[in-house]
Every structure is written in structure tokens, then in C-alpha cells.
PDB file of C-alpha atoms in Angstrom:
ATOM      1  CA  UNK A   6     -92.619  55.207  91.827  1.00  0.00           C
ATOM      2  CA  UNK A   7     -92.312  51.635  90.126  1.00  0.00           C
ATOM      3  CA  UNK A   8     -92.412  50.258  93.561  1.00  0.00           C
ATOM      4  CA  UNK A   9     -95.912  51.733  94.600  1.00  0.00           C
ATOM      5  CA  UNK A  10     -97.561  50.628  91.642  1.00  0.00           C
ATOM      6  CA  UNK A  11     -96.996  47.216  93.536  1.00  0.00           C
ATOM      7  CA  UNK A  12     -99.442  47.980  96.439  1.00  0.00           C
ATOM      8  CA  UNK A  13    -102.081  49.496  94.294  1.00  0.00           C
ATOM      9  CA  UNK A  14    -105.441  48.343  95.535  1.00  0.00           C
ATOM     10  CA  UNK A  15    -106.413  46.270  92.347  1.00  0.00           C
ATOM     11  CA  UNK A  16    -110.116  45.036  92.166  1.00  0.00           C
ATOM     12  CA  UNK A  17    -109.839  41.171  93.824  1.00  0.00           C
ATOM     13  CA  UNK A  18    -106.661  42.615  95.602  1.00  0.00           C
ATOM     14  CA  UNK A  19    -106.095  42.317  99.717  1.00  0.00           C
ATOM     15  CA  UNK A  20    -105.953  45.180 101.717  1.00  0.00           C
ATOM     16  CA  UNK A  21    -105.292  45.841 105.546  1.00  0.00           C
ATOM     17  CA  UNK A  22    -106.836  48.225 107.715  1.00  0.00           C
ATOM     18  CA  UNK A  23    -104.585  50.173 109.500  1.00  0.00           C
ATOM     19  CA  UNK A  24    -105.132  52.754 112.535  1.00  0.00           C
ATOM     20  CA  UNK A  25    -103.657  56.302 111.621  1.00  0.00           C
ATOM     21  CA  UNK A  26    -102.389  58.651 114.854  1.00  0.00           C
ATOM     22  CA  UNK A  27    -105.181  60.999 114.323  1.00  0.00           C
ATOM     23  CA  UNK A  28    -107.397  58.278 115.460  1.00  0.00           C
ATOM     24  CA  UNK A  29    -108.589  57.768 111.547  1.00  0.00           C
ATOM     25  CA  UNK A  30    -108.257  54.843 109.530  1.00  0.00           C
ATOM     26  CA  UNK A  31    -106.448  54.107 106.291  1.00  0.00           C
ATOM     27  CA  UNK A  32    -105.956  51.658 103.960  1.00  0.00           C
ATOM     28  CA  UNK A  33    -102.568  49.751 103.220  1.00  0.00           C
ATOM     29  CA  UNK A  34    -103.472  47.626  99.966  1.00  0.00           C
ATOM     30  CA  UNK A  35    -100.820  44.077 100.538  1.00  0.00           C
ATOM     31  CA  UNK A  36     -98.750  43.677  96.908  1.00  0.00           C
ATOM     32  CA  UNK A  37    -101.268  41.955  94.757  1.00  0.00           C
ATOM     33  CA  UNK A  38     -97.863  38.899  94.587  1.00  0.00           C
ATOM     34  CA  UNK A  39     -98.589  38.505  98.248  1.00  0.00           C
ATOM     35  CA  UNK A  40    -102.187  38.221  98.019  1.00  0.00           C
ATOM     36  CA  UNK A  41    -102.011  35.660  94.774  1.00  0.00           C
ATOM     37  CA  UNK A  42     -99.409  33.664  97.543  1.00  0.00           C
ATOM     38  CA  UNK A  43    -101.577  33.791 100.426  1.00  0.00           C
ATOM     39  CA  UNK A  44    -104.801  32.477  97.780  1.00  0.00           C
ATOM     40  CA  UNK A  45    -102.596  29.800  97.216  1.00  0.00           C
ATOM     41  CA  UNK A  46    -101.499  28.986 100.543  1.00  0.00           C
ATOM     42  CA  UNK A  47    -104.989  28.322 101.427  1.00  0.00           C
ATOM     43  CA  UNK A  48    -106.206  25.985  98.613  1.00  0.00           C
ATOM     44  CA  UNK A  49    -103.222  24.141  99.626  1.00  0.00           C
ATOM     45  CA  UNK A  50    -104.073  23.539 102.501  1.00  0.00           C
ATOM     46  CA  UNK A  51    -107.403  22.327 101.442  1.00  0.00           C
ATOM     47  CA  UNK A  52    -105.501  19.627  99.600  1.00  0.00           C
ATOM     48  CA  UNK A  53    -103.432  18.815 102.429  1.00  0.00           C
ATOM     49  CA  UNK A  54    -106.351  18.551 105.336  1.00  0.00           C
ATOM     50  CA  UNK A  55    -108.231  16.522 102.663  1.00  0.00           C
ATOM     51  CA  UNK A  56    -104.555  13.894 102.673  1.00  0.00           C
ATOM     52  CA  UNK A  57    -104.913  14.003 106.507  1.00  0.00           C
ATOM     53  CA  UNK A  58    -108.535  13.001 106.380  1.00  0.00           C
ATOM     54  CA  UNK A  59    -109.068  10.473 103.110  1.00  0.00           C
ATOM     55  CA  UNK A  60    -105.097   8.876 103.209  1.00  0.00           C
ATOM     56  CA  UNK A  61    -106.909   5.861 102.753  1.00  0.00           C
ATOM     57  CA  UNK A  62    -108.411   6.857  99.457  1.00  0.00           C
ATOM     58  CA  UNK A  63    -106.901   7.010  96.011  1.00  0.00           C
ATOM     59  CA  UNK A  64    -105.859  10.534  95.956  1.00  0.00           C
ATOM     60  CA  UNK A  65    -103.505  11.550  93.021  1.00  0.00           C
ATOM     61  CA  UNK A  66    -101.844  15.055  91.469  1.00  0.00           C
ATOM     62  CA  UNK A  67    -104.836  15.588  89.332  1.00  0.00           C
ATOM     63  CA  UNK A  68    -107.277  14.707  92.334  1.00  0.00           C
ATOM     64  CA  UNK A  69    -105.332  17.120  94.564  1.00  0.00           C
ATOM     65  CA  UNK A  70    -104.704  20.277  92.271  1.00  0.00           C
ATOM     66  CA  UNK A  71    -108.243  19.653  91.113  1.00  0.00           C
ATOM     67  CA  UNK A  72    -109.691  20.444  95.085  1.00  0.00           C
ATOM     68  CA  UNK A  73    -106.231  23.085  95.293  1.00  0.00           C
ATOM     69  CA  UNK A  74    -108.162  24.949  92.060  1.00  0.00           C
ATOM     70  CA  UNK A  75    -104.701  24.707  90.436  1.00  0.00           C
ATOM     71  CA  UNK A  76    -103.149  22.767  87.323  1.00  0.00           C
ATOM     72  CA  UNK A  77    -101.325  19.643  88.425  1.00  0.00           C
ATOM     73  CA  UNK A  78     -97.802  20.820  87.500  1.00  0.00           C
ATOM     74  CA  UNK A  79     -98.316  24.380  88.945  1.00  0.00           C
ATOM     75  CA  UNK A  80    -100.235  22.248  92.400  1.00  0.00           C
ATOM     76  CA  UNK A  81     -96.928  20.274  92.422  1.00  0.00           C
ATOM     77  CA  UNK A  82     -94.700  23.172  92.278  1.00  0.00           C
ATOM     78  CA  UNK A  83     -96.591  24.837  94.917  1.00  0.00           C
ATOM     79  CA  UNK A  84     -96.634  22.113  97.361  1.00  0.00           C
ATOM     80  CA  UNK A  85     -93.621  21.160  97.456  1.00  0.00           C
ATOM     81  CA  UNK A  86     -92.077  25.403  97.945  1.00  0.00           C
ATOM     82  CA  UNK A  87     -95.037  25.444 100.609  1.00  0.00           C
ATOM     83  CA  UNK A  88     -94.297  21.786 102.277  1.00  0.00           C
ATOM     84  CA  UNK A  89     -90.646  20.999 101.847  1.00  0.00           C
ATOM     85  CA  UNK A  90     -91.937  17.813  99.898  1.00  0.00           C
ATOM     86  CA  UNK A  91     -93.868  16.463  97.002  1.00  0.00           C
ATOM     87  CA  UNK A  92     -97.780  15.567  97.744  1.00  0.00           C
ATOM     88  CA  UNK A  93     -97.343  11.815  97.532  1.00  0.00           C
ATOM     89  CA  UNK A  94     -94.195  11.866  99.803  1.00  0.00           C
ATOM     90  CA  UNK A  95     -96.918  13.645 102.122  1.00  0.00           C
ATOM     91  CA  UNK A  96     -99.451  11.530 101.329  1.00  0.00           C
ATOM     92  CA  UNK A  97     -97.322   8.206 102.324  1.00  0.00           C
ATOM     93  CA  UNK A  98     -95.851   9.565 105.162  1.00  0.00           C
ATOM     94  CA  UNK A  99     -99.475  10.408 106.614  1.00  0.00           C
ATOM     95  CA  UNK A 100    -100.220   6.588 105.548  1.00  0.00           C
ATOM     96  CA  UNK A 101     -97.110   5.086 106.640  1.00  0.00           C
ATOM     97  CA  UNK A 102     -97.916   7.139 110.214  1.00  0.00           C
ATOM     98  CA  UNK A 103    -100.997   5.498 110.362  1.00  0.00           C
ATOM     99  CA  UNK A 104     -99.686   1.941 109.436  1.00  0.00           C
ATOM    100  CA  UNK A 105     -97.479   2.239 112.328  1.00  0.00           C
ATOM    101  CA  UNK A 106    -100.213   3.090 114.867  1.00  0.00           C
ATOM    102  CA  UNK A 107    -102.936  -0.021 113.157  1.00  0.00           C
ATOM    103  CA  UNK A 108     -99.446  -2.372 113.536  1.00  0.00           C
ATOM    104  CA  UNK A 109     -98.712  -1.613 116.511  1.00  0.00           C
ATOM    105  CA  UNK A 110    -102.091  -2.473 117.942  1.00  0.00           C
ATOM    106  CA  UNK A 111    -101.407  -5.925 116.518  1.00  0.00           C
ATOM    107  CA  UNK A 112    -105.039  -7.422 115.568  1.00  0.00           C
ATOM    108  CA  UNK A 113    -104.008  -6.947 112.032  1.00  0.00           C
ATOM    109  CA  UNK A 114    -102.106  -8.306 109.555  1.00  0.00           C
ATOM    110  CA  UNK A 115     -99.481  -6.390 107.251  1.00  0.00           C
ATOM    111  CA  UNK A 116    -101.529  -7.212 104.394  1.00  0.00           C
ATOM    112  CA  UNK A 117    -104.969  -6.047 105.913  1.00  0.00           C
ATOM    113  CA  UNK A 118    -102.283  -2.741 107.598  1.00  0.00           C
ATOM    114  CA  UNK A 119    -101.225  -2.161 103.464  1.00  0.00           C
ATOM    115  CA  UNK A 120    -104.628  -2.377 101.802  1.00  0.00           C
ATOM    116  CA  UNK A 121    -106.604  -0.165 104.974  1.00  0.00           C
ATOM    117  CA  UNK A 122    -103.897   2.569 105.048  1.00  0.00           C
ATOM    118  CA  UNK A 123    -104.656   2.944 101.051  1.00  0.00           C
ATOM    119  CA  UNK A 124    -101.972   1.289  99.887  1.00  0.00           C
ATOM    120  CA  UNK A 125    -102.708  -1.076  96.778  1.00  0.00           C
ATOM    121  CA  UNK A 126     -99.038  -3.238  96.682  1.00  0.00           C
ATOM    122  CA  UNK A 127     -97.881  -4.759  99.501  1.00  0.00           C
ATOM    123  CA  UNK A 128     -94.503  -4.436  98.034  1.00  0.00           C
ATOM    124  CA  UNK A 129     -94.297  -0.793  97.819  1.00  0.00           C
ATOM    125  CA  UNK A 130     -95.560  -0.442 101.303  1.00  0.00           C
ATOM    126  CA  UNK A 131     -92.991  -2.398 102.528  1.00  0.00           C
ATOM    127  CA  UNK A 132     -90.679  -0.491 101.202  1.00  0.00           C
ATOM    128  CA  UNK A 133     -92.132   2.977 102.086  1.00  0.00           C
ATOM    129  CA  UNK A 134     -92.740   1.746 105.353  1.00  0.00           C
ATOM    130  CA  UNK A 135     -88.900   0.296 105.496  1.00  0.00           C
ATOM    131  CA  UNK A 136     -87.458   3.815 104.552  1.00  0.00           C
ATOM    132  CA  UNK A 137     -89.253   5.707 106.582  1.00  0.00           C
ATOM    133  CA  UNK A 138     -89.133   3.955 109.949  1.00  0.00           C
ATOM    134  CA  UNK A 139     -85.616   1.953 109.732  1.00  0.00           C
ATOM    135  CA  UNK A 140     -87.593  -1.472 109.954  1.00  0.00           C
ATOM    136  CA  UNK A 141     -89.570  -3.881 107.965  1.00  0.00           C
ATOM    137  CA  UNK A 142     -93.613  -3.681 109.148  1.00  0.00           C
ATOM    138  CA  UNK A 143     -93.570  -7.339 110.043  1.00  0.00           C
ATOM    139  CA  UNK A 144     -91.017  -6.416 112.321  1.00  0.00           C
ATOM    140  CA  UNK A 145     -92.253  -3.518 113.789  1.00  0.00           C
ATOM    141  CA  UNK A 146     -95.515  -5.460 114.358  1.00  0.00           C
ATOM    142  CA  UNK A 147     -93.785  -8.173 116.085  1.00  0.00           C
ATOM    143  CA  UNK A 148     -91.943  -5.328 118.807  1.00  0.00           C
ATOM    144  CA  UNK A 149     -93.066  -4.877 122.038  1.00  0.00           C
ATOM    145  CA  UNK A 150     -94.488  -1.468 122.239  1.00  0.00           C
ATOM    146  CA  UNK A 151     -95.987  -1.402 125.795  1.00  0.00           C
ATOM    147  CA  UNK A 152     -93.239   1.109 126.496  1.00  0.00           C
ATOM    148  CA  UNK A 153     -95.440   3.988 124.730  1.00  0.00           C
ATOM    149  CA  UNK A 154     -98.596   3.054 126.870  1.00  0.00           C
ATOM    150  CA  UNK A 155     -97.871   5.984 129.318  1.00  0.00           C
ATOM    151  CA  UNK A 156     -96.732   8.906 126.723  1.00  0.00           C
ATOM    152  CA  UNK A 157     -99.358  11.433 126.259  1.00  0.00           C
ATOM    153  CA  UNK A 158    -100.473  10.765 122.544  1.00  0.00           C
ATOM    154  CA  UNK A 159     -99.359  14.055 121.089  1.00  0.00           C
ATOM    155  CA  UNK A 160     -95.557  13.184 122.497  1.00  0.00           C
ATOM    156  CA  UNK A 161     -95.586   9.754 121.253  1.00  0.00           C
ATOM    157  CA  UNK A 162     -97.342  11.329 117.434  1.00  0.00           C
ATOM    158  CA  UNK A 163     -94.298  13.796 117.587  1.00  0.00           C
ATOM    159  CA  UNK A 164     -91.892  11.271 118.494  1.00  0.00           C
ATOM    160  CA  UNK A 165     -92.897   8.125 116.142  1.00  0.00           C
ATOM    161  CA  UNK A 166     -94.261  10.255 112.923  1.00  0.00           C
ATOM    162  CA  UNK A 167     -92.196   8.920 110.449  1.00  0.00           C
ATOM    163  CA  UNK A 168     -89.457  11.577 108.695  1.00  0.00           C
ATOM    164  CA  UNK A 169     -87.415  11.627 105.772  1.00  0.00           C
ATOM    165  CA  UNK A 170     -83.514  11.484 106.020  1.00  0.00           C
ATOM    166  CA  UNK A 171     -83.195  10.427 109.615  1.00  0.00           C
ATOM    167  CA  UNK A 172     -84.688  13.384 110.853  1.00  0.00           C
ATOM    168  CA  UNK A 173     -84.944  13.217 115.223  1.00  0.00           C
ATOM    169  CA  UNK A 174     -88.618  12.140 115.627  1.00  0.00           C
ATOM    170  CA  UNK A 175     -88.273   9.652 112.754  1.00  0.00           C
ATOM    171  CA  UNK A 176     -86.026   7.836 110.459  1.00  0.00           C
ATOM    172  CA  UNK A 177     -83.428   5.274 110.883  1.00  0.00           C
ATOM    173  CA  UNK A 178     -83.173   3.702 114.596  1.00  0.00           C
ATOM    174  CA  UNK A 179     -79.663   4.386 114.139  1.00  0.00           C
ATOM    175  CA  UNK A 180     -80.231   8.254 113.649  1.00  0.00           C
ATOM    176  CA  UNK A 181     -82.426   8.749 116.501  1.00  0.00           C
ATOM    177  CA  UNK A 182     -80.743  10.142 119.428  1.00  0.00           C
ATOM    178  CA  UNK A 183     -80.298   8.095 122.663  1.00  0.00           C
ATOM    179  CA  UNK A 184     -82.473   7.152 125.108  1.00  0.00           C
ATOM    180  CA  UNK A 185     -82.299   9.139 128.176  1.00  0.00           C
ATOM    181  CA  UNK A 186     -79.540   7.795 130.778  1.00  0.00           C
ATOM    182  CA  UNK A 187     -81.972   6.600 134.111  1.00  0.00           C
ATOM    183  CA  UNK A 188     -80.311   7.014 137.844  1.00  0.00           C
ATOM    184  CA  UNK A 189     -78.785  10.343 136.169  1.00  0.00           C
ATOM    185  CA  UNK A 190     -75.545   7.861 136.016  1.00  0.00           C
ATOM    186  CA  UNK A 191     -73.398   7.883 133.025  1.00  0.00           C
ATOM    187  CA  UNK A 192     -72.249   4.836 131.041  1.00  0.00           C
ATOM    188  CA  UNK A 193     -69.235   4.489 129.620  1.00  0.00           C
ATOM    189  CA  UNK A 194     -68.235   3.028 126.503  1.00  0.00           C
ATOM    190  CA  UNK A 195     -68.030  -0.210 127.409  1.00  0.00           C
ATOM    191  CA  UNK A 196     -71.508  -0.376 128.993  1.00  0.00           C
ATOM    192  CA  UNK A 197     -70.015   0.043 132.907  1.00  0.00           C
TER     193      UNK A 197
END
């Protein structure tokens, strides 16, 4: 009995419509804990498309939770159970994706890259940038990246977006897996 006092339709609760066999139609109220997680699922992703849109801007906690209609610490909480990581480890990983793309056109410098991605210290940038794509952005500027040119943009986005812990896609050069073997011939160890 306990348990259906869960799914009792409360006044600002969710319900779903649900098509009886005789043809009629009857309510199935969700569990109001479901509801209150799928409110908050939506207000954070508010916060998040607004990230993706205004990286550039000075977003912080406060800014965030105020646009998520949450308290900071509770927005934090959230984000992080929803995203797999904190808001600004989101927010620098959208800004640190779209560092790579401004350096890699190359009419920029790292300084002008740092300050237009929203960045404020070059220094932390550099670092960010550093852990999150295995190189410094001076030289990932100074690569050739030509080889990219024909890779339908959603690939390359996929395959450059820049991921924590060495993740495939991202990372450490080191961690990403090889490049594919051309002439479907093998090498061997000692590059023969």
C-alpha cells in the first residue's frame, strides 16, 4: 500500500495517458521523485545549451544554477550525477574544443585563441588546453592539419573534441588508438 502512495497524482505531479483494452483511457500518475528528476533534467539542460552557446562569456556556478532555477550547491550536485562532470570542466572542455578549431585555422594568435574562447589567463589555458589535448596550443597551432580537410565535420567534431582521461576521441596522443594500416598490409614491430 506504501508503494502506491508513490504514484498518487499530486497537484503539479506528471501523469501519462495510457490506452486501456476496452478501448478507454486511464491515467498512470509517474512517482512524483521521477517527475521532480525529469524538472530537473530540463533546467539543466538550459544551463548546459546556454555553455554551448555563450562559452565565451563569464559564466560561473551562481550564473548557471541561477538560469537552472536551482541553488549553486544543489546545481552542482545535479550536474555533475546528470553529466559525468562538474559545469566548469564542461564549460572548458566546450572552450578548449573551440580553441582547437580557431588554432587550427591559424590567423590567430594563442593569446587572441585564450582571451576569444573566454578564457581570462593565458596560463590556465595553456594548461587546460595541455591536459586535454596531449599538446601545448602553440604547438598544436604550428601542426599541419590539412589532413582533416576531407572529414565530414561531425566525424572530425567526434574525433578531435577534447576528453578527459585519455578517452578514444580525445586525450593524450599516446592514448588514442592507431591510425588505420593503408594497403590493408600489416607492419611489424620494427616498422617492415
Amino acid at each position: 500500500m506504501e508503494a502506491l502512495d508513490a504514484y498518487a497524482p499530486s497537484p503539479g505531479g506528471l501523469s501519462i495517458f495510457l490506452a486501456s483494452p476496452s478501448g478507454g483511457r486511464y491515467r498512470a500518475p509517474v512517482p512524483s521523485s521521477d517527475a521532480d528528476g525529469l524538472a530537473d533534467l530540463v533546467r539543466l539542460r538550459r544551463a548546459r545549451d546556454l555553455m554551448d552557446r555563450a562559452y565565451a562569456e563569464p559564466l560561473d556556478v551562481a550564473a548557471l544554477a541561477r538560469v537552472a532555477l536551482m541553488s549553486p550547491g544543489h546545481f552542482s550536485r545535479s550536474f555533475r550525477a546528470a553529466y559525468g562532470e562538474s559545469p566548469y570542466s564542461y564549460l572548458m572542455t566546450r572552450r578548449i574544443e573551440r580553441a582547437k578549431a580557431l588554432l587550427r585555422r591559424g590567423d590567430l594568435s594563442v593569446t587572441e585563441v585564450c582571451l576569444a574562447v573566454g578564457c581570462t589567463s593565458l596560463g590556465s589555458f595553456s594548461s587546460r588546453f595541455t591536459e586535454l589535448v596531449g599538446e601545448s596550443p602553440s604547438a598544436y597551432r604550428a601542426r599541419d592539419h590539412s589532413h582533416g580537410a576531407t572529414v565530414p565535420s561531425c566525424v572530425a567534431r567526434s574525433r578531435t573534441r577534447p576528453v578527459r582521461g585519455g578517452e578514444p576521441g580525445g586525450g593524450r596522443a599516446e592514448d588514442r588508438p592507431a591510425e588505420p594500416v593503408r594497403n590493408g598490409e600489416a607492419e611489424s614491430a620494427d616498422g617492415s
